[in-house]
mmCIF file of C-alpha atoms in Angstrom:
data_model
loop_
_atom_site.group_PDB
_atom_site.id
_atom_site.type_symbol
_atom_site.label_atom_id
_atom_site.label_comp_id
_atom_site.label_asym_id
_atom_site.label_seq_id
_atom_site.Cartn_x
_atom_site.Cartn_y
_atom_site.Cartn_z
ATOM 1 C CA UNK A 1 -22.729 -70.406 -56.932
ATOM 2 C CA UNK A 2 -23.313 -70.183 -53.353
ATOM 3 C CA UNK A 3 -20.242 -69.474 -52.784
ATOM 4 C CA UNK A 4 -19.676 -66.312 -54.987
ATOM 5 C CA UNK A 5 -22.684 -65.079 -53.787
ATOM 6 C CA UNK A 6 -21.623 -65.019 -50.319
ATOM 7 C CA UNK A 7 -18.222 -63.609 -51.231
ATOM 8 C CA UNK A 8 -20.344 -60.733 -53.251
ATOM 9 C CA UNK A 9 -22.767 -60.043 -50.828
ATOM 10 C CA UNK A 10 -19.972 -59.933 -48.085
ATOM 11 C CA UNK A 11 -18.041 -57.497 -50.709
ATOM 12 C CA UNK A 12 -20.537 -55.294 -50.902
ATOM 13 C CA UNK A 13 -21.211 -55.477 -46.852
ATOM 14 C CA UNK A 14 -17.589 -54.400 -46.485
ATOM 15 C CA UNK A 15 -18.302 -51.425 -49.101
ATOM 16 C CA UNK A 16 -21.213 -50.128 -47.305
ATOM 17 C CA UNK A 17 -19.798 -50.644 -43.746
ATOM 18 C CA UNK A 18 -16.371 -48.678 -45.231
ATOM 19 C CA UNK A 19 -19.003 -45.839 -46.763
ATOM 20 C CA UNK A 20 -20.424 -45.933 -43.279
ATOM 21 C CA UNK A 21 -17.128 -44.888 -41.053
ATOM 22 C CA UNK A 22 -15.761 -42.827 -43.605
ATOM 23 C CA UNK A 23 -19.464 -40.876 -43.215
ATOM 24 C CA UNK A 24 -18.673 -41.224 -39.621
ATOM 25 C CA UNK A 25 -15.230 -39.820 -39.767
ATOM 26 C CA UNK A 26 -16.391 -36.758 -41.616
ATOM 27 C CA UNK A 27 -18.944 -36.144 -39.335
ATOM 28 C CA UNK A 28 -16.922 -36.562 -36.668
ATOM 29 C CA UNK A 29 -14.678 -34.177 -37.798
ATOM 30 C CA UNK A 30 -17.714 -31.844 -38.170
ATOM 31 C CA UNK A 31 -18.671 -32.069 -35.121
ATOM 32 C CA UNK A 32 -14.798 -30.753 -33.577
ATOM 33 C CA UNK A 33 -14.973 -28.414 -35.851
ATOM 34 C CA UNK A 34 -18.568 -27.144 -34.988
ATOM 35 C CA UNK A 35 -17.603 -27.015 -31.415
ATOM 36 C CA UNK A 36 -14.107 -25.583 -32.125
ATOM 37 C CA UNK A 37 -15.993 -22.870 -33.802
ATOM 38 C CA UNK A 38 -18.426 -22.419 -30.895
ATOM 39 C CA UNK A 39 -15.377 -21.884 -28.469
ATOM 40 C CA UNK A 40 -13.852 -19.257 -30.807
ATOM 41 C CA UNK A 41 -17.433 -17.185 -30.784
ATOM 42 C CA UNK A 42 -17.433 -17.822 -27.596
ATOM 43 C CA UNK A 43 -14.121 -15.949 -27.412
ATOM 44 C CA UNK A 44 -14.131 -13.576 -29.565
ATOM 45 C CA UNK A 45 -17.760 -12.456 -28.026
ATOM 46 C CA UNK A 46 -15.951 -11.935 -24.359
ATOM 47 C CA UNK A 47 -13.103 -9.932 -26.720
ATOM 48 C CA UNK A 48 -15.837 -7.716 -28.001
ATOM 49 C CA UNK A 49 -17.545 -7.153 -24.416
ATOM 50 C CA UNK A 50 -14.553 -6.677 -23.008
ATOM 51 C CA UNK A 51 -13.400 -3.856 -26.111
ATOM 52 C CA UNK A 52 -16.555 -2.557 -25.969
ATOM 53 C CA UNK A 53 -15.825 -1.862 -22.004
ATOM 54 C CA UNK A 54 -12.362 -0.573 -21.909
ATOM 55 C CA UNK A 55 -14.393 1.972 -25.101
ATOM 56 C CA UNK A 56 -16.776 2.901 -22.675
ATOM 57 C CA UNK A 57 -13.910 3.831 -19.825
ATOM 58 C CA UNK A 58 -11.634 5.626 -22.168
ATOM 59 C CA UNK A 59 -14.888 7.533 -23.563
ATOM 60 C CA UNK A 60 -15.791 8.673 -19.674
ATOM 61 C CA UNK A 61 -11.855 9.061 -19.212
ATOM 62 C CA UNK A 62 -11.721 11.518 -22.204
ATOM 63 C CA UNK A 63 -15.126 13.153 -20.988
ATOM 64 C CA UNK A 64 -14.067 13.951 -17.691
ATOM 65 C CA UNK A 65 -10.894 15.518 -19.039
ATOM 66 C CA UNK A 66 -13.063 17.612 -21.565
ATOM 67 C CA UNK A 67 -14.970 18.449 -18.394
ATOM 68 C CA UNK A 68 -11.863 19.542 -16.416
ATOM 69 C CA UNK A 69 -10.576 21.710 -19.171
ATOM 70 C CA UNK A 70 -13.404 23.487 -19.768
ATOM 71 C CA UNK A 71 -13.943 24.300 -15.539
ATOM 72 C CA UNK A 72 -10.288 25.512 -16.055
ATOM 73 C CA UNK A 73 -10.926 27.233 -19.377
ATOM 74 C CA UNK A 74 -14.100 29.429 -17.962
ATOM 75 C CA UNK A 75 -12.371 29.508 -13.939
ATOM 76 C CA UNK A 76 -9.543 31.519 -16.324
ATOM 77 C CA UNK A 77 -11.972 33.506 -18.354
ATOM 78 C CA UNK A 78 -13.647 34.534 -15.025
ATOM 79 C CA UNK A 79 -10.553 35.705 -13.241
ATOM 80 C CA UNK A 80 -9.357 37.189 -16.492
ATOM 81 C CA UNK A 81 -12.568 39.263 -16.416
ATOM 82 C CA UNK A 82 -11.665 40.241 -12.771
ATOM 83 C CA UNK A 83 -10.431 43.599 -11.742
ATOM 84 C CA UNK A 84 -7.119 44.191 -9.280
ATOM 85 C CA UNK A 85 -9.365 45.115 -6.436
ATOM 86 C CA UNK A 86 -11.695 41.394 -7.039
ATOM 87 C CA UNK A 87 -8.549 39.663 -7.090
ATOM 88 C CA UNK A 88 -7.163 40.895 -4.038
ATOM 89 C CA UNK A 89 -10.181 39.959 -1.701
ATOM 90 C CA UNK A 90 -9.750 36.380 -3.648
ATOM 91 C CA UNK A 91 -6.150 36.184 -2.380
ATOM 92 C CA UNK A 92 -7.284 37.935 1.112
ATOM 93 C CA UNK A 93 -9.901 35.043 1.232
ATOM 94 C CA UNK A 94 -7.269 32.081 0.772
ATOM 95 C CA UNK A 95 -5.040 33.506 3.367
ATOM 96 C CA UNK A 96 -7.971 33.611 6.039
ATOM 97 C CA UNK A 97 -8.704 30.200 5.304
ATOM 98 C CA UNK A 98 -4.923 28.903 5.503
ATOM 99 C CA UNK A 99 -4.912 30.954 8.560
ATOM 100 C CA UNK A 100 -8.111 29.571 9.901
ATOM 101 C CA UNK A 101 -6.706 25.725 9.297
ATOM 102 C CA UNK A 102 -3.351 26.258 10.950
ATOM 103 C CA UNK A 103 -5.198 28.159 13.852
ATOM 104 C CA UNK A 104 -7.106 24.906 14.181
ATOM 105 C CA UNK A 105 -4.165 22.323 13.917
ATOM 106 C CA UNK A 106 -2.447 24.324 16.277
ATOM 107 C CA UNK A 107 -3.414 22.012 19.700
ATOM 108 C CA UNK A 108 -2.900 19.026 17.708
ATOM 109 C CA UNK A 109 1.112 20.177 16.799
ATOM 110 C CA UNK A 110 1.321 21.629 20.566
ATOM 111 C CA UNK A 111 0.436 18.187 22.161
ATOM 112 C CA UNK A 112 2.988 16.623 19.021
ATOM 113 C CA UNK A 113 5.849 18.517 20.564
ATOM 114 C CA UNK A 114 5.231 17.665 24.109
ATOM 115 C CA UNK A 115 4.669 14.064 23.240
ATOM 116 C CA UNK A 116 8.050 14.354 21.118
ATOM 117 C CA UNK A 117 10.075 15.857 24.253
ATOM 118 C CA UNK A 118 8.563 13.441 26.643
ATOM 119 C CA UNK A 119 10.540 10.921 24.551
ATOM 120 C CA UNK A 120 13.026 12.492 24.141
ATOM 121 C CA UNK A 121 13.252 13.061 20.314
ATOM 122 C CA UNK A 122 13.415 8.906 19.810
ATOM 123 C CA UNK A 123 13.652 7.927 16.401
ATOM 124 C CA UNK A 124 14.050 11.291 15.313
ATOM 125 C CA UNK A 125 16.972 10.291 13.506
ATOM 126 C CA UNK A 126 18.126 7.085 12.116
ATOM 127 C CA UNK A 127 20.557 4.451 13.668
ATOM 128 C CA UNK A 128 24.753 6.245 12.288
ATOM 129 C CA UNK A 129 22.862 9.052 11.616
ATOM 130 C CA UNK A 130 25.852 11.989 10.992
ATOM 131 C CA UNK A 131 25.481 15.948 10.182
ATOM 132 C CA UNK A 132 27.657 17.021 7.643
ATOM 133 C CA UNK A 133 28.327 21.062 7.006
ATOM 134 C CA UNK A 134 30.526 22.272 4.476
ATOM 135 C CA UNK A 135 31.019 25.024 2.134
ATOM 136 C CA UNK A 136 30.740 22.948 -1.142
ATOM 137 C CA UNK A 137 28.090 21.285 -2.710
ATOM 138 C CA UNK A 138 28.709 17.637 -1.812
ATOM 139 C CA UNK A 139 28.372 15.057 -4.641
ATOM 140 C CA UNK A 140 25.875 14.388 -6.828
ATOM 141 C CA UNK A 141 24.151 11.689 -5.521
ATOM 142 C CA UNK A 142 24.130 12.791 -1.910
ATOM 143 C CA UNK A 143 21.027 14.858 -0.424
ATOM 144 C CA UNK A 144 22.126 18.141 0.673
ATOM 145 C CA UNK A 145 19.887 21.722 2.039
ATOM 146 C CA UNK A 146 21.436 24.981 0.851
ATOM 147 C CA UNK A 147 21.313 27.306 4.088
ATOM 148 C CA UNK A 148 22.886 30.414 2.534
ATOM 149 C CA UNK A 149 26.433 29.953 1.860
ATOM 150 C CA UNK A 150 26.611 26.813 3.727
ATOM 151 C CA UNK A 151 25.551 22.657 2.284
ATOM 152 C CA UNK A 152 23.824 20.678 5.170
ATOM 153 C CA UNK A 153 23.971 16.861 4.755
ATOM 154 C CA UNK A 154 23.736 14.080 6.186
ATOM 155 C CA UNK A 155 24.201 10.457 6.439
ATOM 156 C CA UNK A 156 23.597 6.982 8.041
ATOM 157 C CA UNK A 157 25.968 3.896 8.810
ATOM 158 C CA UNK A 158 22.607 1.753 7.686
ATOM 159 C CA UNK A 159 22.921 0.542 4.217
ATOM 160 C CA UNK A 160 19.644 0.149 1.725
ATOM 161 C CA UNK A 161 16.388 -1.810 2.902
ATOM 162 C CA UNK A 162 16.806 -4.147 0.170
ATOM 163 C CA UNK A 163 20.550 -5.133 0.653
ATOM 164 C CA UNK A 164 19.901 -5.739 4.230
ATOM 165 C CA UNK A 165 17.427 -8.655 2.831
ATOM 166 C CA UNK A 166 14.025 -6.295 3.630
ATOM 167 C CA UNK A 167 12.424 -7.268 -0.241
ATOM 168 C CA UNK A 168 8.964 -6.611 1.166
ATOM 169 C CA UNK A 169 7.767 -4.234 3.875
ATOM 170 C CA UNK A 170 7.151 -5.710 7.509
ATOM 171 C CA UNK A 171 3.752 -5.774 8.772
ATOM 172 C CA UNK A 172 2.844 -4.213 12.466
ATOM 173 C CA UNK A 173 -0.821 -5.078 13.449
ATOM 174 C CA UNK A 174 -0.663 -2.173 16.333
ATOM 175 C CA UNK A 175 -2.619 0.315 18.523
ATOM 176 C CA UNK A 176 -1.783 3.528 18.367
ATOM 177 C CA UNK A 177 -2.106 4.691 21.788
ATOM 178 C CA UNK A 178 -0.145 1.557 22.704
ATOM 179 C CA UNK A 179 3.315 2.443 24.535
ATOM 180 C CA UNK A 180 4.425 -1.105 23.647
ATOM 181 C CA UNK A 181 3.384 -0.615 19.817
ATOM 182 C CA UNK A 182 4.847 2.812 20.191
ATOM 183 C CA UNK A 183 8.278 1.116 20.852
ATOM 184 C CA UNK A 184 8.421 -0.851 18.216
ATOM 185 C CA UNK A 185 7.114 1.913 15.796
ATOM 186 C CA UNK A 186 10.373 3.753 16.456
ATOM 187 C CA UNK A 187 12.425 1.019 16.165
ATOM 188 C CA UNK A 188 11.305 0.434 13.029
ATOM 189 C CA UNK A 189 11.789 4.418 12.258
ATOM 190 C CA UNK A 190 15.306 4.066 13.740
ATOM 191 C CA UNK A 191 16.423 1.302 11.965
ATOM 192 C CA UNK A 192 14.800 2.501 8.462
ATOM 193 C CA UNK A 193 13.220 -0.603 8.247
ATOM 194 C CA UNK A 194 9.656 -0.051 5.651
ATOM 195 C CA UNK A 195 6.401 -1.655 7.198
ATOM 196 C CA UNK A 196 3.040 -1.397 6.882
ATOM 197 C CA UNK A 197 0.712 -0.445 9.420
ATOM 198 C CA UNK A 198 -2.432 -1.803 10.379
ATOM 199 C CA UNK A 199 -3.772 -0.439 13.166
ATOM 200 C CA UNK A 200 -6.456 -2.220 15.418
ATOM 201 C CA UNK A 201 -8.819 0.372 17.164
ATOM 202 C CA UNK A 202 -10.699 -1.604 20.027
ATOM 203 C CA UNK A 203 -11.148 -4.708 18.182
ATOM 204 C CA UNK A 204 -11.660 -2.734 14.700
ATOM 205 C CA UNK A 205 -10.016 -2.309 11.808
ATOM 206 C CA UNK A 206 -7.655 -5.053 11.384
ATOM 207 C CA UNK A 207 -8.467 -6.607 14.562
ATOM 208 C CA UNK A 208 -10.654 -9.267 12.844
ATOM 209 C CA UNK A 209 -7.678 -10.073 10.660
ATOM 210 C CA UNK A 210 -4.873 -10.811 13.309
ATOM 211 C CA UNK A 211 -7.238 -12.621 15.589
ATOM 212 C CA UNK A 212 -8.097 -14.703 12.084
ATOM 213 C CA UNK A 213 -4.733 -15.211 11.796
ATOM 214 C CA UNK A 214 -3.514 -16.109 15.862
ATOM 215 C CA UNK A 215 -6.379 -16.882 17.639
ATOM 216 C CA UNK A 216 -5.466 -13.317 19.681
ATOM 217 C CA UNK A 217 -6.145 -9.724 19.445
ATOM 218 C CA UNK A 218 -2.971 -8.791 21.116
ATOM 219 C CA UNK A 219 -0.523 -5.879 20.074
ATOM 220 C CA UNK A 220 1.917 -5.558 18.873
ATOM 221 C CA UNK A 221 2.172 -8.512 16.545
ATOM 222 C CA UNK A 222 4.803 -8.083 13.575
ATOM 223 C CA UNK A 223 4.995 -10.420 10.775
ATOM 224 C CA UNK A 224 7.820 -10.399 8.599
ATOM 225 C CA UNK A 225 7.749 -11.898 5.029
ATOM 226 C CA UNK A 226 11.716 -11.718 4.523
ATOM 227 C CA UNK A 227 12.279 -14.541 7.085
ATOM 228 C CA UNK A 228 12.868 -18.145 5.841
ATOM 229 C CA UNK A 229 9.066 -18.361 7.156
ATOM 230 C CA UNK A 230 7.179 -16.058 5.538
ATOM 231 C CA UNK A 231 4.222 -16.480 7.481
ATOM 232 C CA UNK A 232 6.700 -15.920 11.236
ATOM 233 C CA UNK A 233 4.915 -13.764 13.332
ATOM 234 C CA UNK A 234 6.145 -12.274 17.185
ATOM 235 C CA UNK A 235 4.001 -10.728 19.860
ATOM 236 C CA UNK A 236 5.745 -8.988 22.845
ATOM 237 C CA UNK A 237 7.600 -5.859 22.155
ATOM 238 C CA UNK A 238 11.095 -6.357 23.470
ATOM 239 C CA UNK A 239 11.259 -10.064 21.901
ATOM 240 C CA UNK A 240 10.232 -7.731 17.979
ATOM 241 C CA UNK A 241 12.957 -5.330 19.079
ATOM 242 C CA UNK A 242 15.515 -7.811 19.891
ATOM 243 C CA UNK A 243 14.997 -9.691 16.712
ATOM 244 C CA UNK A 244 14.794 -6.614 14.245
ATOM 245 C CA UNK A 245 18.275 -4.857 15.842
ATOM 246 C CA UNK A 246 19.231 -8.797 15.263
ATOM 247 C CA UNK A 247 18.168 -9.644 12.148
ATOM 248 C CA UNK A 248 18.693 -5.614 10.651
ATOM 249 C CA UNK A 249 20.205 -3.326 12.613
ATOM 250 C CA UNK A 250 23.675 -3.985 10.983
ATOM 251 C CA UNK A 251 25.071 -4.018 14.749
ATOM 252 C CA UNK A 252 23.578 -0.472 15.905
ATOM 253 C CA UNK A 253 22.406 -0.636 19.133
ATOM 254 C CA UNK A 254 19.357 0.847 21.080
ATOM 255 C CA UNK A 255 19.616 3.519 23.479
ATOM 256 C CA UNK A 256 18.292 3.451 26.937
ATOM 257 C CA UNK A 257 15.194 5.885 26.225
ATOM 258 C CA UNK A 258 14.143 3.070 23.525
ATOM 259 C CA UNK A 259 13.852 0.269 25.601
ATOM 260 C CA UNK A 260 12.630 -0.863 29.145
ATOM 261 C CA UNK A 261 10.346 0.588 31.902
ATOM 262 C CA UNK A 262 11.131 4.698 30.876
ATOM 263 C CA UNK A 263 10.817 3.887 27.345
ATOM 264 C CA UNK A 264 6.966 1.613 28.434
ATOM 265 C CA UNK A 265 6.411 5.040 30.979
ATOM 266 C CA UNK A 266 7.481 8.065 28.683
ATOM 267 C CA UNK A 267 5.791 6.238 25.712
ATOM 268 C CA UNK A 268 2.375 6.087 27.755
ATOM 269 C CA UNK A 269 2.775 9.550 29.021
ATOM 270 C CA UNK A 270 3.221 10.948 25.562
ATOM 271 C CA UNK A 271 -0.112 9.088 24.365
ATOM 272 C CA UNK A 272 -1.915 10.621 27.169
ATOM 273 C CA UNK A 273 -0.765 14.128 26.186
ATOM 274 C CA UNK A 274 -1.939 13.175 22.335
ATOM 275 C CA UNK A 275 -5.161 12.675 23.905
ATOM 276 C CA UNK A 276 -4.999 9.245 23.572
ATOM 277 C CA UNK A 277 -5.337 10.338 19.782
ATOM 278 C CA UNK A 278 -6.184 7.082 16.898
ATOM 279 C CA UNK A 279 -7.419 5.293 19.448
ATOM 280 C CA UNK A 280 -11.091 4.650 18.579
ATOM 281 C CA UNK A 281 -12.043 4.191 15.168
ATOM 282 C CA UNK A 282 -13.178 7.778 12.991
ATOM 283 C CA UNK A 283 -17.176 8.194 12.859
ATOM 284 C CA UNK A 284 -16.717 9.019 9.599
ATOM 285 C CA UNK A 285 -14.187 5.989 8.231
ATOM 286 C CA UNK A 286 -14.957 4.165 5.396
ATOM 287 C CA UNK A 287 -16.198 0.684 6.888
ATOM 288 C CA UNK A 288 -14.127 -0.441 3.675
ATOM 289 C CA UNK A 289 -10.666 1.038 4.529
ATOM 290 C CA UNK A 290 -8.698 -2.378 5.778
ATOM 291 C CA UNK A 291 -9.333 -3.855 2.416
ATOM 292 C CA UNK A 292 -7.782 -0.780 0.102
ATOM 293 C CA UNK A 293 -4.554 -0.677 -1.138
ATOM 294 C CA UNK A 294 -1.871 0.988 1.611
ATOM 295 C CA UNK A 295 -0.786 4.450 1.655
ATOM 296 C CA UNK A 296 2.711 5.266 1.441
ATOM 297 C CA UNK A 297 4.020 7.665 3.867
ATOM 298 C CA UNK A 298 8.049 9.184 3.761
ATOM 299 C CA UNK A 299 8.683 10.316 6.793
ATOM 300 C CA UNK A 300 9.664 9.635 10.812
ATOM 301 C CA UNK A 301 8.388 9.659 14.243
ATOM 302 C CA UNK A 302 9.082 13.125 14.460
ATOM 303 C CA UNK A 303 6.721 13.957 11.529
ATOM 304 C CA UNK A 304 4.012 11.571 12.969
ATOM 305 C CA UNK A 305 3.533 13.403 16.075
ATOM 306 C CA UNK A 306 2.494 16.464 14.030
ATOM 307 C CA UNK A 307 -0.266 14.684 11.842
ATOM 308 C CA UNK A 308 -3.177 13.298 14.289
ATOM 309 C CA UNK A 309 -3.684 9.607 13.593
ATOM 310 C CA UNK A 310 -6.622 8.194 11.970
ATOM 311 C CA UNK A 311 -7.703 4.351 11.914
#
């Protein structure tokens, strides 16, 4: 009797204690899915904030838009409303101010020129660069300027940035009053390599960054992230211009008003007559500027003599 009662009361101990972690399992399970729900509120609550955001944007977006067209809508109705004579002294007003502006650029495109002839017109024009007049329209895909009856073209022996391996622009940390960055500026212009500038103003601007990055403040410094190191880096000019004729010039070679002591003179001449313009840092310069995004700028050394530098 002892016997079954043992074997009943272990029976039943085996019940309960199966009751027990099948309670267990289910609450186990509970539990995951408690928290699995948590996670998803959790989710769907940074969903909604974020929704509720992007709402907000789109509802300023479409009210500044509103605003816009209705400036437009009454600007209109005003000049509608004007007479011949009120419309003329509007015109006769926008004329004195374009006048006024060029009036004041005027020194600054002077000094551009002479700077431009003191180097001769270097990296005016790219490395095979070839002037091509004829009387037809050349083909489709080539540039050409319609000068009365006559097509102007041209064309370079250089092929495409990205087939000569340039997948990212070069970066120049530089000085703009610098006849040594100057150099390399137009080799980069004669070459048509892209690169970004970051110009160091007496230990401003970027200067924080490339001494960061080499322990100097010295320009030039070009880094290029198209070599098999993408963090290589070169200071001295004639070692950036030997490696970038090198590395893309495609064989073109430099010409004796690019390189040596009269390109280092001439360079330093033609910053002098600039004024030794961009080389302090603008009063009024966002303190925020090296951090933005980079502007994109078409255009050659030429073009950059005409527009006064800012850092």
């Amino acid at each position: 009797d002892t016997y079954v009662d043992e074997q009943r009361l272990y029976s039943a101990f085996s019940t309960v204690r199966n009751a027990l972690m099948l309670e267990l399992e289910k609450h186990s399970e509970t539990v995951k899915l408690i928290e699995k729900l948590k996670v998803q509120l959790v989710l769907e609550e940074e969903v909604n904030v974020m929704q509720h955001e992007q709402l907000k944007k789109e509802e300023k977006h479409t009210a500044l838009i509103s605003g816009d067209y209705n400036h437009l809508v009454k600007e209109h109705t005003l000049i509608m409303e004007c007479s011949e004579d009120e419309i003329e002294d509007l015109y006769r007003q926008i004329r004195d101010v374009k006048s006024a502006v060029t009036k004041k650029q005027f020194p600054s495109l002077l000094t551009g020129s002479l700077s431009l002839a003191l180097r001769l017109g270097s990296a005016v024009t790219v490395a095979g660069w070839s002037p091509k007049v004829g009387l037809s329209d050349p083909n489709e895909d080539e540039y050409s300027l319609k000068l009365g009856p006559l097509f102007l073209s041209d064309r370079s022996c250089l092929s495409p940035s990205d087939e000569r391996g340039i997948k990212t622009p070069l970066i120049l940390y530089e000085y703009e009053p610098s006849p040594f960055c100057k150099k390399v500026r137009e080799i980069l212009c004669f070459l048509d390599i892209p690169c970004e500038f970051r110009p160091c103003p007496r230990q401003k601007g970027f200067s924080d960054e490339l001494f960061e990055r080499t322990g100097r403040r010295t320009v030039p410094y070009l880094r290029d992230p198209n070599n098999e190191d993408p963090d290589y880096g070169m200071f001295e000019s004639e070692e950036i211009i030997d490696y970038l004729l090198k590395r893309y010039g495609e064989g073109a070679e430099s010409n004796f008003s690019q390189r040596g002591n009269f390109a280092t003179v001439t360079a330093g001449l033609s910053s002098v007559a600039r004024g030794l313009a961009g080389g302090t840092l603008d009063n009024k310069a966002r303190p925020d500027n090296n951090l933005m995004a980079p502007i994109t700028l078409f255009g050659n050394q030429f073009e950059r003599l005409w527009v006064s530098p800012t850092c």
